[in-house]
Coordinates of C-alpha atoms in Angstrom, one line a residue:
M1159 CA -1.9 -4.6 44.6
P1160 CA 0.5 -4.9 41.7
P1161 CA -1.1 -4.7 38.2
S1162 CA -2.2 -8.0 36.7
A1163 CA 0.0 -9.4 34.0
P1164 CA -1.2 -9.0 30.5
S1165 CA -3.0 -12.0 29.0
P1166 CA -1.1 -14.1 26.6
V1167 CA -1.8 -13.7 22.9
R1168 CA -4.9 -15.7 21.9
S1169 CA -5.3 -17.5 18.6
A1170 CA -8.1 -15.0 17.7
D1171 CA -5.5 -12.1 18.1
R1172 CA -3.4 -13.7 15.4
R1173 CA -6.2 -14.6 12.9
I1174 CA -5.9 -12.8 9.6
S1175 CA -8.7 -10.2 9.4
P1176 CA -11.5 -10.3 6.8
V1177 CA -10.5 -6.7 5.8
F1178 CA -7.0 -7.8 4.8
L1179 CA -8.4 -10.8 3.0
A1180 CA -10.8 -8.6 1.1
I1181 CA -8.0 -6.2 0.1
T1182 CA -5.9 -9.2 -1.1
A1183 CA -8.9 -10.6 -3.1
V1184 CA -9.4 -7.2 -4.9
T1185 CA -5.7 -7.0 -5.6
A1186 CA -5.7 -10.5 -7.1
V1187 CA -8.7 -9.8 -9.3
A1188 CA -7.2 -6.6 -10.5
G1189 CA -3.9 -8.3 -11.1
W1190 CA -5.7 -10.8 -13.3
G1191 CA -7.3 -7.9 -15.2
V1192 CA -3.9 -6.3 -15.8
W1193 CA -2.5 -9.6 -17.0
A1194 CA -5.5 -10.2 -19.3
G1195 CA -5.4 -6.6 -20.6
V1196 CA -9.1 -5.8 -19.9
P1197 CA -10.5 -2.8 -21.7
A1198 CA -10.2 -0.6 -18.5
V1199 CA -6.6 -1.7 -18.0
G1200 CA -5.5 1.6 -16.5
L1201 CA -8.1 1.2 -13.7
A1202 CA -7.0 -2.4 -13.3
V1203 CA -3.4 -1.2 -12.9
F1204 CA -4.5 1.4 -10.4
L1205 CA -6.4 -1.1 -8.3
F1206 CA -3.7 -3.7 -8.5
V1207 CA -0.8 -1.4 -7.5
T1208 CA -2.9 0.4 -4.8
G1209 CA -4.1 -2.9 -3.3
A1210 CA -0.6 -4.4 -3.3
W1211 CA 0.8 -1.2 -1.8
V1212 CA -1.8 -1.4 1.1
I1213 CA -0.8 -5.0 1.6
S1214 CA 2.8 -4.0 1.9
L1215 CA 1.9 -1.3 4.4
C1216 CA 0.1 -3.9 6.5
L1217 CA 3.1 -6.2 6.3
H1218 CA 5.3 -3.3 7.3
E1219 CA 3.3 -2.7 10.4
Y1220 CA 2.9 -6.4 11.1
A1221 CA 6.7 -6.8 11.0
H1222 CA 7.0 -4.1 13.7
A1223 CA 4.4 -5.8 15.8
R1224 CA 5.6 -9.4 15.4
T1225 CA 9.2 -8.4 16.3
A1226 CA 7.9 -6.5 19.3
L1227 CA 5.9 -9.6 20.4
H1228 CA 9.0 -11.8 20.3
S1229 CA 10.9 -9.1 22.2
G1230 CA 8.5 -9.0 25.1
D1231 CA 5.5 -6.7 24.2
I1232 CA 2.6 -9.2 24.2
S1233 CA 0.1 -6.3 24.2
V1234 CA 0.3 -6.1 20.4
G1235 CA -2.0 -9.1 20.2
A1236 CA -4.9 -7.5 22.1
K1237 CA -4.5 -4.3 20.0
G1238 CA -5.1 -6.3 16.8
Y1239 CA -1.7 -5.6 15.2
L1240 CA -1.1 -9.3 14.4
T1241 CA -4.3 -9.6 12.3
L1242 CA -3.0 -7.5 9.4
N1243 CA -6.1 -5.3 9.7
P1244 CA -5.2 -1.8 8.6
L1245 CA -8.1 -0.4 10.6
K1246 CA -6.4 -1.5 13.8
Y1247 CA -3.4 0.7 13.5
T1248 CA -3.0 3.5 16.0
H1249 CA -2.4 6.0 13.2
A1250 CA -4.6 4.8 10.4
L1251 CA -4.4 8.2 8.7
L1252 CA -0.6 8.2 8.7
S1253 CA -0.2 4.4 8.1
I1254 CA -2.7 4.0 5.2
V1255 CA -4.5 7.1 4.0
L1256 CA -1.5 9.5 3.5
P1257 CA 0.8 6.9 2.0
V1258 CA -1.8 5.9 -0.6
L1259 CA -2.5 9.6 -1.3
F1260 CA 1.2 10.3 -1.9
V1261 CA 1.4 7.3 -4.3
I1262 CA -1.6 8.7 -6.2
L1263 CA -0.3 12.3 -6.4
G1264 CA 3.4 11.8 -6.8
G1265 CA 4.2 8.1 -7.3
I1266 CA 6.3 8.1 -4.0
G1267 CA 6.2 5.3 -1.5
L1268 CA 6.1 7.5 1.5
P1269 CA 6.3 5.6 4.8
G1270 CA 3.4 5.8 7.3
G1271 CA 3.1 5.9 11.1
A1272 CA 4.3 2.9 13.1
V1273 CA 2.1 0.8 15.4
F1274 CA 2.2 1.7 19.1
I1275 CA 4.8 -0.4 20.9
E1276 CA 5.0 -0.5 24.7
R1277 CA 8.7 0.0 24.8
G1278 CA 8.8 -0.3 28.6
R1279 CA 8.2 -4.0 28.2
I1280 CA 11.2 -4.6 26.1
R1281 CA 14.8 -5.0 27.5
G1282 CA 17.9 -4.6 25.5
R1283 CA 18.9 -1.9 22.9
W1284 CA 19.4 -4.5 20.1
R1285 CA 15.7 -5.5 20.5
H1286 CA 14.5 -1.9 20.3
S1287 CA 16.6 -1.4 17.1
L1288 CA 15.3 -4.6 15.5
I1289 CA 11.7 -3.6 16.1
S1290 CA 12.3 -0.4 14.3
A1291 CA 14.2 -2.0 11.5
A1292 CA 11.6 -4.8 10.9
G1293 CA 9.1 -2.6 9.1
P1294 CA 11.4 -1.2 6.4
M1295 CA 13.0 -4.6 6.0
A1296 CA 9.5 -5.9 5.0
N1297 CA 9.5 -3.3 2.3
V1298 CA 13.0 -4.5 1.2
V1299 CA 11.7 -8.1 0.9
F1300 CA 8.6 -6.9 -0.9
A1301 CA 10.8 -5.0 -3.4
V1302 CA 13.0 -8.0 -4.0
V1303 CA 10.0 -10.2 -4.6
C1304 CA 8.5 -7.6 -7.1
A1305 CA 11.9 -7.3 -8.9
A1306 CA 12.7 -11.0 -8.9
P1307 CA 11.1 -11.7 -12.4
F1308 CA 13.2 -8.8 -13.8
W1309 CA 16.7 -10.0 -12.5
L1310 CA 15.8 -13.6 -13.0
G1311 CA 14.9 -13.0 -16.7
A1312 CA 11.5 -14.5 -16.2
L1313 CA 9.5 -12.0 -18.1
D1314 CA 9.3 -13.6 -21.5
G1315 CA 5.7 -13.9 -22.5
V1316 CA 4.5 -11.7 -19.6
P1317 CA 2.0 -9.1 -20.8
P1318 CA 3.6 -5.6 -20.9
Y1319 CA 0.8 -4.1 -18.8
F1320 CA 1.7 -6.5 -15.9
R1321 CA 5.4 -6.0 -16.4
Y1322 CA 5.1 -2.2 -16.1
A1323 CA 2.7 -2.4 -13.1
L1324 CA 5.2 -4.7 -11.3
G1325 CA 8.1 -2.3 -12.1
F1326 CA 6.2 0.6 -10.6
L1327 CA 5.3 -1.4 -7.5
A1328 CA 9.0 -2.3 -7.1
L1329 CA 9.8 1.5 -7.3
L1330 CA 7.3 2.2 -4.5
Q1331 CA 8.8 -0.4 -2.3
V1332 CA 12.3 0.9 -2.9
T1333 CA 11.3 4.5 -2.2
A1334 CA 9.5 3.4 1.0
A1335 CA 12.6 1.4 2.2
I1336 CA 15.0 4.2 1.6
L1337 CA 12.9 6.9 3.2
N1338 CA 12.1 4.7 6.2
F1339 CA 15.8 4.0 6.8
L1340 CA 16.6 7.7 6.9
P1341 CA 17.9 8.7 10.4
V1342 CA 15.2 11.4 10.8
P1343 CA 13.2 11.7 14.0
G1344 CA 9.8 10.1 13.5
L1345 CA 11.1 7.6 10.9
D1346 CA 12.2 4.0 11.5
G1347 CA 15.9 4.8 10.7
Y1348 CA 16.0 7.1 13.7
G1349 CA 14.2 4.4 15.8
V1350 CA 17.1 2.0 14.9
L1351 CA 19.7 4.6 16.2
E1352 CA 17.7 6.0 19.2
P1353 CA 18.4 3.2 21.7
W1354 CA 22.2 3.9 21.3
L1355 CA 21.9 7.7 21.9
S1356 CA 22.4 9.3 25.2
R1357 CA 19.3 10.3 27.2
K1358 CA 20.2 14.0 26.8
V1359 CA 20.2 13.7 23.0
R1360 CA 17.0 11.7 22.9
R1361 CA 15.2 14.4 25.0
Q1362 CA 16.5 17.2 22.7
V1363 CA 15.4 15.4 19.6
E1364 CA 12.0 14.2 20.9
P1365 CA 10.0 17.4 20.2
F1366 CA 11.0 17.2 16.5
A1367 CA 9.7 13.6 15.9
P1368 CA 6.1 14.6 14.9
Y1369 CA 7.5 16.8 12.1
G1370 CA 10.2 14.4 10.7
L1371 CA 7.9 12.9 8.0
L1372 CA 6.6 16.3 6.9
A1373 CA 10.1 17.6 6.7
V1374 CA 11.2 14.8 4.4
F1375 CA 8.1 15.2 2.2
A1376 CA 8.9 19.0 1.9
L1377 CA 12.5 18.3 1.0
L1378 CA 11.4 16.0 -1.8
W1379 CA 9.8 19.0 -3.5
V1380 CA 13.2 20.7 -3.8
P1381 CA 14.3 19.9 -7.3
E1382 CA 18.0 19.1 -6.4
V1383 CA 16.9 16.8 -3.6
N1384 CA 14.3 15.1 -5.7
R1385 CA 16.8 14.4 -8.5
A1386 CA 19.3 13.0 -6.1
F1387 CA 16.8 10.8 -4.4
F1388 CA 15.3 9.3 -7.5
G1389 CA 18.8 8.9 -8.9
L1390 CA 19.5 6.7 -5.9
V1391 CA 16.2 4.9 -6.4
D1392 CA 16.9 4.3 -10.1
A1393 CA 20.4 3.0 -9.3
V1394 CA 18.9 0.5 -6.8
L1395 CA 16.2 -0.6 -9.2
G1396 CA 18.8 -0.9 -12.0
G1397 CA 20.7 -3.3 -9.8
L1398 CA 17.6 -5.3 -9.4
G1399 CA 17.0 -5.4 -13.1
V1400 CA 14.1 -2.9 -13.2
S1401 CA 14.6 -0.2 -15.8
E1402 CA 13.4 3.4 -15.8
W1403 CA 11.4 2.4 -18.9
D1404 CA 9.4 -0.1 -16.8
T1405 CA 8.8 2.3 -13.9
Y1406 CA 7.9 5.2 -16.3
W1407 CA 5.2 3.3 -18.1
G1408 CA 4.0 1.7 -14.8
R1409 CA 3.4 5.2 -13.4
R1410 CA 1.7 6.3 -16.6
L1411 CA -0.6 3.4 -16.5
Y1412 CA -1.3 3.9 -12.8
Q1413 CA -2.3 7.5 -13.3
F1414 CA -4.9 6.5 -15.8
W1415 CA -7.0 9.6 -15.2
L1416 CA -4.3 11.7 -16.9
G1417 CA -4.7 9.8 -20.1
T1418 CA -2.1 7.4 -21.5
D1419 CA -0.4 7.2 -24.9
E1420 CA -0.3 3.8 -26.6
V1421 CA 1.6 1.5 -24.3
P1422 CA 4.7 0.0 -26.0
A1423 CA 5.1 -3.8 -26.1
G1424 CA 8.3 -3.7 -24.1

């Protein structure tokens, strides 16, 4: 007998998870604390930026899954990918834990592992490319939203703590988008190109996919590569109205455990 067709996506498979709502609530409360300048403002910045970063990671994976759903892979619903629950991801360590750890240690928005898409259900190279591109495009949109108050000149009267935190969050989104779009095996940029490569090339590259992310991370420790990368990041942020001053103090506030000098007013 032929295998039964997968069940259609149920409303429960699309319902936003309590885990995501809890993360959003913590982020909102921490954001209020940053805006109000509470005594432990460094901790508030840390919670606000980390919470918002996790939210962006969830949206990144959701964008992959949602695009896959509309491209023919209805299995993403049963896997919980449409609920924005970070605990449902196939590679929770790669998708959430490591990216957050890299932000804490180095202030880099390193991309995480993608959700598991059943590619055999999807027809057409353009659809495969769009599924891979959807995740980093979510980071692009998030970066534009974070930077909007800067390039719109809407920061008059905004507390400096909140301004700097928003600038640092924009930096994380830009770094994530750039890194994700690199045509390196294992990253989304390669996923965009892969459907257009010959079968022979895909087979040759496949063994290197698990190490692509680690290779990128290792290269970022090379001083020349690091300077070139952050030069590009600063150029993009400058085009969005976010200055190096904003991102510098945002990072200083975020890493509150290192101690922070008196924060300038702007």
